[in-house]
Coordinates of C-alpha atoms and ligand atoms in Angstrom, one line a residue:
M157 CA -37.2 -31.7 82.8
K158 CA -36.4 -35.3 81.8
I159 CA -33.3 -37.4 81.9
V160 CA -32.1 -38.3 78.4
D161 CA -28.8 -40.0 79.1
A162 CA -26.9 -41.7 81.9
K163 CA -23.4 -42.7 81.2
V164 CA -20.6 -44.3 83.2
V165 CA -17.0 -43.1 82.9
V166 CA -14.2 -45.2 84.3
T167 CA -10.8 -43.4 84.4
S168 CA -7.5 -43.8 86.0
P169 CA -5.6 -40.5 86.4
G170 CA -3.3 -42.2 89.0
R171 CA -5.9 -44.5 90.4
N172 CA -9.4 -45.7 89.2
F173 CA -12.5 -43.6 89.6
V174 CA -16.0 -44.4 88.4
T175 CA -18.2 -41.4 87.5
L176 CA -21.9 -41.3 86.5
K177 CA -22.9 -38.5 84.2
I178 CA -26.6 -37.8 83.9
T179 CA -27.8 -35.5 81.1
T180 CA -31.3 -33.9 80.8
D181 CA -33.4 -32.7 77.9
E182 CA -32.7 -29.1 79.0
G183 CA -28.9 -29.7 78.7
V184 CA -28.3 -29.6 82.5
T185 CA -25.9 -32.4 83.6
G186 CA -25.1 -33.9 86.9
L187 CA -22.2 -36.0 88.2
G188 CA -22.0 -38.7 90.9
D189 CA -19.1 -40.7 92.2
A190 CA -19.4 -44.6 92.3
T191 CA -15.8 -45.5 93.0
L192 CA -15.4 -48.7 95.0
N193 CA -11.7 -49.3 95.5
G194 CA -10.6 -52.6 94.0
R195 CA -14.1 -53.5 92.7
E196 CA -14.7 -50.6 90.4
L197 CA -16.0 -52.5 87.4
A198 CA -18.7 -54.2 89.4
V199 CA -20.3 -50.9 90.2
A200 CA -19.8 -49.6 86.6
A201 CA -21.7 -52.7 85.3
Y202 CA -24.4 -52.3 87.9
L203 CA -25.0 -48.8 86.8
R204 CA -24.6 -49.3 83.1
D205 CA -26.6 -52.5 82.8
H206 CA -29.2 -52.2 85.5
V207 CA -29.7 -48.5 86.5
A208 CA -29.0 -46.3 83.5
P209 CA -31.9 -47.8 81.5
L210 CA -34.3 -47.0 84.3
L211 CA -33.2 -43.4 84.6
V212 CA -33.9 -42.4 81.0
G213 CA -37.3 -40.5 80.8
I214 CA -37.7 -39.7 84.5
D215 CA -37.9 -36.3 86.1
P216 CA -34.4 -35.6 87.7
H217 CA -36.0 -33.4 90.4
R218 CA -37.5 -36.5 92.0
V219 CA -34.4 -37.3 94.1
E220 CA -36.0 -39.0 97.0
D221 CA -38.4 -41.1 94.9
T222 CA -35.6 -42.2 92.6
W223 CA -33.5 -43.2 95.6
Q224 CA -36.3 -45.2 97.2
S225 CA -37.2 -46.9 93.9
L226 CA -33.6 -48.0 93.3
Y227 CA -33.2 -49.2 96.9
R228 CA -36.5 -50.9 97.4
G229 CA -37.2 -51.8 93.8
A230 CA -34.1 -53.9 93.4
Y231 CA -35.3 -56.2 96.2
W232 CA -31.6 -57.1 96.9
R233 CA -30.9 -54.3 99.3
R234 CA -27.7 -52.9 100.8
G235 CA -24.1 -53.9 100.0
P236 CA -21.2 -51.8 98.8
V237 CA -21.8 -52.3 95.1
T238 CA -25.5 -51.5 95.2
M239 CA -25.1 -48.5 97.5
A240 CA -22.2 -47.0 95.6
A241 CA -24.3 -47.2 92.4
I242 CA -27.3 -45.6 94.2
A243 CA -25.0 -42.9 95.7
A244 CA -23.8 -41.9 92.2
V245 CA -27.4 -41.4 91.0
D246 CA -28.4 -39.5 94.2
V247 CA -25.5 -37.1 93.9
A248 CA -25.9 -36.6 90.2
L249 CA -29.6 -35.7 90.8
W250 CA -28.8 -33.3 93.6
D251 CA -26.2 -31.7 91.3
I252 CA -28.9 -31.2 88.6
K253 CA -31.4 -29.8 91.1
A254 CA -28.9 -27.3 92.5
K255 CA -27.8 -26.3 89.1
A256 CA -31.4 -25.8 88.0
A257 CA -31.9 -23.6 91.1
G258 CA -28.7 -21.7 90.4
L259 CA -27.4 -22.5 93.9
P260 CA -24.5 -24.4 95.3
L261 CA -25.7 -27.7 96.8
Y262 CA -25.1 -26.6 100.4
Q263 CA -27.8 -24.0 100.1
L264 CA -30.4 -26.6 99.4
L265 CA -29.2 -28.5 102.5
G266 CA -30.1 -25.6 104.7
G267 CA -27.3 -23.3 104.0
A268 CA -23.9 -22.9 105.7
S269 CA -23.6 -23.7 109.4
R270 CA -19.9 -22.7 109.5
E271 CA -17.5 -20.6 107.5
R272 CA -15.2 -23.4 106.5
V273 CA -14.6 -27.2 106.9
G274 CA -11.8 -28.4 109.2
T275 CA -9.8 -31.4 107.9
Y276 CA -7.2 -33.9 108.9
G277 CA -4.4 -35.1 106.8
H278 CA -2.2 -38.3 106.9
A279 CA 1.3 -38.5 108.3
D280 CA 3.1 -41.8 108.2
G281 CA 6.7 -43.1 108.6
R282 CA 8.5 -46.4 108.9
D283 CA 10.3 -45.0 112.0
L284 CA 10.1 -41.9 114.2
P285 CA 12.4 -39.6 112.1
E286 CA 10.4 -40.3 108.9
L287 CA 7.1 -39.8 110.8
F288 CA 8.2 -36.5 112.3
D289 CA 9.2 -35.3 108.8
A290 CA 5.7 -36.2 107.5
I291 CA 4.0 -34.5 110.4
R292 CA 6.1 -31.3 109.7
S293 CA 5.1 -31.5 106.1
R294 CA 1.4 -31.7 106.9
L295 CA 1.7 -28.8 109.4
A296 CA 3.4 -26.8 106.7
E297 CA 0.5 -27.5 104.4
G298 CA -1.8 -26.1 107.1
Y299 CA -3.6 -29.2 108.3
P300 CA -5.1 -28.5 111.7
A301 CA -5.3 -32.2 112.7
I302 CA -3.2 -35.2 111.7
R303 CA -3.6 -39.0 111.5
I304 CA -0.6 -40.9 112.6
Q305 CA 0.3 -44.3 111.1
S306 CA 3.7 -45.9 111.9
G307 CA 5.8 -48.8 110.9
I308 CA 6.1 -51.6 113.4
P309 CA 9.5 -53.1 114.3
G310 CA 9.7 -56.6 112.8
L311 CA 6.9 -56.0 110.2
K312 CA 7.8 -55.3 106.5
T313 CA 4.7 -53.4 105.4
V314 CA 1.9 -52.0 107.5
Y315 CA -1.4 -50.3 106.6
G316 CA -1.1 -46.6 105.9
V317 CA 2.7 -46.6 105.8
H318 CA 4.5 -45.9 102.5
S319 CA 7.6 -47.9 101.7
S320 CA 9.5 -44.6 101.3
P321 CA 8.3 -41.0 101.4
D322 CA 9.5 -40.6 97.7
H323 CA 7.2 -43.5 96.7
A324 CA 4.0 -42.1 98.2
E325 CA 2.8 -40.9 94.8
A326 CA 3.8 -44.0 92.8
E327 CA 2.0 -46.2 95.3
L328 CA -1.2 -44.5 94.5
H329 CA -1.0 -46.7 91.4
Q330 CA -2.2 -49.8 93.0
Q331 CA -1.0 -53.3 92.1
A332 CA -2.5 -55.7 89.5
R333 CA -2.3 -58.4 92.1
P334 CA -2.9 -57.8 95.8
V335 CA 0.2 -56.9 97.7
V336 CA 0.7 -59.1 100.8
E337 CA 1.3 -57.2 104.0
D338 CA 2.3 -58.8 107.3
W339 CA 0.9 -58.4 110.7
D340 CA 1.5 -59.1 114.4
T341 CA -1.0 -57.7 116.8
A342 CA 1.1 -58.0 119.9
A343 CA 4.0 -56.1 118.2
Y344 CA 1.6 -53.4 117.1
L345 CA 0.0 -53.0 120.6
R346 CA 3.4 -52.8 122.2
H347 CA 4.7 -50.2 119.7
I348 CA 1.9 -47.7 119.0
P349 CA 1.7 -46.1 122.5
T350 CA 5.4 -45.4 122.3
V351 CA 4.9 -43.7 118.9
F352 CA 2.2 -41.4 120.4
E353 CA 4.3 -40.6 123.4
A354 CA 7.2 -39.6 121.2
V355 CA 4.9 -37.5 118.9
R356 CA 3.4 -35.7 122.0
N357 CA 6.9 -35.0 123.3
E358 CA 8.0 -33.6 120.0
F359 CA 4.9 -31.7 118.9
G360 CA 3.2 -30.8 122.3
P361 CA -0.2 -31.4 123.8
E362 CA -2.4 -29.3 121.5
L363 CA -2.1 -30.9 118.0
P364 CA -5.2 -33.1 117.4
L365 CA -3.9 -36.6 116.6
L366 CA -5.9 -39.5 115.1
H367 CA -5.1 -43.1 114.5
D368 CA -6.6 -45.8 112.3
A369 CA -6.4 -49.4 113.5
H370 CA -8.1 -50.6 110.3
H371 CA -10.4 -53.3 111.8
R372 CA -7.5 -55.5 113.1
L373 CA -8.2 -55.9 116.8
T374 CA -10.5 -58.0 119.0
P375 CA -12.7 -56.0 121.5
A376 CA -10.3 -56.8 124.4
Q377 CA -7.2 -55.7 122.4
A378 CA -9.0 -52.5 121.2
A379 CA -10.0 -51.7 124.8
Q380 CA -6.4 -52.2 125.9
L381 CA -5.1 -49.9 123.1
G382 CA -7.7 -47.3 123.9
K383 CA -6.6 -47.3 127.5
D384 CA -2.9 -47.2 126.6
L385 CA -3.5 -44.2 124.4
E386 CA -5.5 -42.2 126.9
P387 CA -2.5 -40.2 128.2
Y388 CA -2.0 -38.8 124.7
R389 CA -5.6 -37.5 124.3
L390 CA -6.4 -38.7 120.8
F391 CA -9.0 -36.9 118.7
W392 CA -10.0 -40.5 117.9
L393 CA -9.1 -44.1 117.5
E394 CA -10.7 -45.4 114.2
D395 CA -12.0 -48.8 113.2
C396 CA -10.6 -50.5 116.2
T397 CA -12.5 -53.8 115.6
P398 CA -14.0 -55.4 112.5
A399 CA -17.0 -53.3 111.7
E400 CA -19.6 -56.1 111.2
N401 CA -20.0 -56.7 114.9
Q402 CA -21.6 -53.7 116.5
E403 CA -21.9 -55.3 120.0
A404 CA -18.1 -55.6 120.1
L405 CA -17.9 -51.8 120.7
R406 CA -19.7 -52.2 124.1
L407 CA -16.7 -53.8 125.6
V408 CA -14.3 -51.3 124.1
R409 CA -16.5 -48.4 125.3
R410 CA -16.7 -49.7 128.8
H411 CA -13.0 -49.7 129.2
T412 CA -11.7 -46.5 127.6
T413 CA -12.5 -42.8 127.2
T414 CA -10.5 -42.6 123.9
P415 CA -13.0 -41.3 121.4
L416 CA -14.0 -43.8 118.8
A417 CA -14.8 -43.4 115.1
I418 CA -16.2 -46.1 112.8
G419 CA -18.1 -46.7 109.6
E420 CA -16.1 -46.2 106.3
V421 CA -17.2 -49.7 105.1
F422 CA -20.8 -49.3 106.3
N423 CA -23.5 -48.7 103.7
T424 CA -26.8 -48.1 105.5
V425 CA -28.0 -46.8 108.8
Y426 CA -28.7 -50.3 110.0
D427 CA -24.9 -50.9 110.3
Y428 CA -24.9 -48.1 112.9
Q429 CA -28.1 -48.8 114.8
T430 CA -26.6 -50.2 118.0
L431 CA -23.6 -48.0 117.8
I432 CA -25.6 -44.8 117.7
T433 CA -28.5 -45.6 120.0
E434 CA -26.2 -47.0 122.7
Q435 CA -23.8 -44.1 122.1
L436 CA -20.9 -46.5 121.6
I437 CA -19.0 -44.2 119.2
D438 CA -18.2 -40.5 118.8
Y439 CA -17.9 -40.1 115.0
V440 CA -19.7 -41.7 112.0
R441 CA -17.2 -42.2 109.1
S442 CA -19.3 -43.1 106.1
A443 CA -18.6 -41.6 102.7
V444 CA -21.3 -40.1 100.5
T445 CA -20.0 -42.5 97.8
H446 CA -20.5 -45.7 99.8
F447 CA -23.6 -44.8 101.8
G448 CA -26.1 -44.3 99.0
G449 CA -25.4 -40.5 98.5
V450 CA -26.2 -37.2 100.1
S451 CA -29.8 -38.1 101.0
P452 CA -29.2 -41.0 103.3
L453 CA -26.0 -39.5 104.8
R454 CA -27.9 -36.4 105.8
K455 CA -30.5 -38.6 107.5
L456 CA -27.7 -40.5 109.3
F457 CA -26.1 -37.3 110.6
D458 CA -29.5 -36.1 111.9
F459 CA -30.0 -39.4 113.7
A460 CA -26.5 -39.3 115.1
A461 CA -27.0 -35.7 116.3
Q462 CA -29.6 -36.9 118.8
Y463 CA -26.9 -38.9 120.5
Q464 CA -24.1 -36.2 120.4
I465 CA -22.3 -38.1 117.7
K466 CA -20.6 -36.1 115.0
S467 CA -19.9 -36.5 111.3
A468 CA -16.4 -37.4 109.9
I469 CA -16.8 -38.2 106.3
H470 CA -14.3 -40.7 104.8
G471 CA -12.0 -38.9 102.4
P472 CA -9.1 -41.0 101.2
E473 CA -7.6 -40.7 97.7
D474 CA -10.1 -43.3 96.5
I475 CA -13.1 -41.1 96.9
S476 CA -13.1 -39.1 93.7
P477 CA -13.3 -35.3 93.7
V478 CA -17.0 -35.7 92.8
G479 CA -17.6 -37.6 96.0
M480 CA -15.4 -35.2 97.9
A481 CA -17.3 -32.2 96.6
A482 CA -20.6 -33.7 97.7
A483 CA -19.1 -34.3 101.1
V484 CA -17.8 -30.8 101.5
H485 CA -21.3 -29.4 100.8
L486 CA -22.8 -31.6 103.5
D487 CA -19.9 -30.7 105.9
L488 CA -20.6 -27.0 105.5
A489 CA -24.4 -27.5 106.1
V490 CA -24.9 -30.0 108.9
H491 CA -24.7 -28.7 112.5
N492 CA -23.1 -31.8 114.0
F493 CA -20.0 -31.7 111.7
G494 CA -16.9 -33.1 113.3
I495 CA -14.0 -33.3 110.8
Q496 CA -13.4 -34.1 107.2
E497 CA -10.6 -36.4 106.1
Y498 CA -8.8 -34.9 103.1
A499 CA -5.9 -36.8 101.5
G500 CA -5.6 -34.6 98.4
Y501 CA -5.2 -35.8 94.8
T502 CA -2.6 -36.1 92.1
P503 CA -2.3 -33.0 89.8
L504 CA -3.7 -35.0 86.9
T505 CA -6.8 -35.9 89.0
H506 CA -7.4 -32.2 89.7
E507 CA -7.3 -31.7 85.9
V508 CA -9.7 -34.5 85.0
F509 CA -12.1 -33.3 87.7
R510 CA -12.1 -29.5 87.7
H511 CA -13.7 -28.5 90.9
A512 CA -14.9 -25.4 92.7
F513 CA -14.1 -26.7 96.2
T514 CA -10.9 -25.2 97.6
F515 CA -8.4 -26.4 100.2
T516 CA -6.8 -23.4 102.0
D517 CA -5.0 -23.4 105.4
G518 CA -6.1 -26.9 106.1
H519 CA -9.8 -26.1 105.5
L520 CA -12.1 -27.0 102.7
H521 CA -14.9 -24.9 101.2
P522 CA -17.3 -26.1 98.5
G523 CA -17.3 -22.9 96.5
E524 CA -20.2 -21.0 95.1
A525 CA -20.6 -22.7 91.7
P526 CA -24.2 -24.0 91.2
G527 CA -24.6 -27.7 91.9
I528 CA -21.7 -29.7 93.5
G529 CA -19.3 -27.6 91.4
V530 CA -17.3 -30.3 89.5
E531 CA -16.8 -30.6 85.8
L532 CA -15.5 -33.8 84.2
N533 CA -12.9 -33.5 81.4
E534 CA -14.1 -36.5 79.4
E535 CA -11.3 -36.4 76.8
L536 CA -8.6 -36.4 79.5
A537 CA -10.5 -39.1 81.4
A538 CA -10.6 -41.2 78.2
A539 CA -6.9 -40.8 77.8
H540 CA -6.3 -42.5 81.1
P541 CA -8.3 -45.7 81.0
Y542 CA -9.0 -48.3 83.8
E543 CA -6.0 -50.1 85.2
A544 CA -6.6 -53.4 87.1
A545 CA -5.8 -52.7 90.8
Y546 CA -6.4 -54.4 94.1
L547 CA -6.2 -53.5 97.7
P548 CA -3.6 -55.5 99.7
V549 CA -4.2 -58.6 101.7
N550 CA -2.8 -59.1 105.2
R551 CA -1.3 -62.3 106.6
L552 CA 0.0 -63.3 110.0
R553 CA 3.4 -64.9 110.6
D554 CA 1.9 -68.4 110.1
G555 CA 0.6 -67.4 106.7
S556 CA -3.1 -67.1 107.6
V557 CA -5.2 -64.2 106.4
H558 CA -6.0 -61.4 108.9
D559 CA -8.4 -58.5 108.6
W560 CA -7.0 -55.8 106.3
Ligands
LIG748 C1 -9.2 -44.1 105.7 C2 -9.3 -45.5 105.1 C3 -8.7 -45.7 103.8 C4 -9.1 -47.1 103.3 C5 -9.3 -47.1 101.8 C6 -9.7 -48.4 101.2 O1 -9.4 -44.0 106.9 O2 -8.9 -43.2 104.9 O3 -9.0 -46.5 106.1 O4 -7.3 -45.5 103.7 O5 -8.1 -48.0 103.6 O6 -10.3 -46.1 101.5 O7 -10.1 -48.3 99.9
LIG749 MG1 -10.0 -45.7 107.9

């Protein structure tokens, strides 16, 4: 078998997605997700201009060799643009290999280690009544675990909190200029433990609760928050400090038993080296899409397993259904699976990317279609072209930029 075409499709059925479609001389095709939120066209150009020409003519079954040649051969290693591009190739090749074998991808990864894949969903509110309503909605949808994000008194807009529940969908259409959010760490640290206390009082001790600090704290602040949240027994506290500094987690870990999750912005195993070998975290959060694909993520999970660290693949709305499908195959197969984030998609996104994976009773299953089980409706994708969009920026009260 030989690759005859590699084409990049950028579509915005509510938000932008970048998809690589590889076609072989035997007519078998494969899809990969290369979506990098707010920087989509950089990855599209990397793929179109620098990777696609190298793929034509090669044997698509050589997944590992292709990965290594794209990673090592570029000389300029790592980074989100490079690794998202390599991820798309890796997943598309796994898709082709599994289709050629007539098997769903999870079978090539060792087969199912579980019957279904547990998820967590998002609940947010500007105040407690709004948050409680959101939690009730997620519970009604069947989610077995819930991430809680809350408005902070005195702050206008906070990460993960929609300006009104009715606007949740509209806000998926991101802005053509970055929205400016405001931030006050002291106000946040005072308020969040009271939110978890109220949620525990209302919903009881059993519901697994998560929280994302989105890289905003210093190690000492994160340690304090972890300690303050201990009575509420979180499933995890996510991205408590900026992810670049692995050593920062030593201090956090020494001071709190709240489980820690990190890694959605990481793109290679080297970003995790200290965190894993010193057992400073409990969950690795990388997405198939931003970590170079199924091949390296599988290796990361195997490495993490030696240190009792579990998988928790990043699954917000900005991972396309192609990236999500690949994730769910891995989730079903790896032994040290922890949880899968699943934020769901707009109805139009489900139409553009028809997929075999299912979401029932808060659990995902990849389905039994050969490959990753996603088909791209190219006509519908073309009818919804790229829209300029940015993630927000975050500023303190004095106007200076803070981590977002
Ligand atoms: C999460 C993440 C996302 C990111 C988003 C950025 O835990 O789901 O923090 O919400 O902010 O993926 O593009
Ligand atoms: Mg996060």
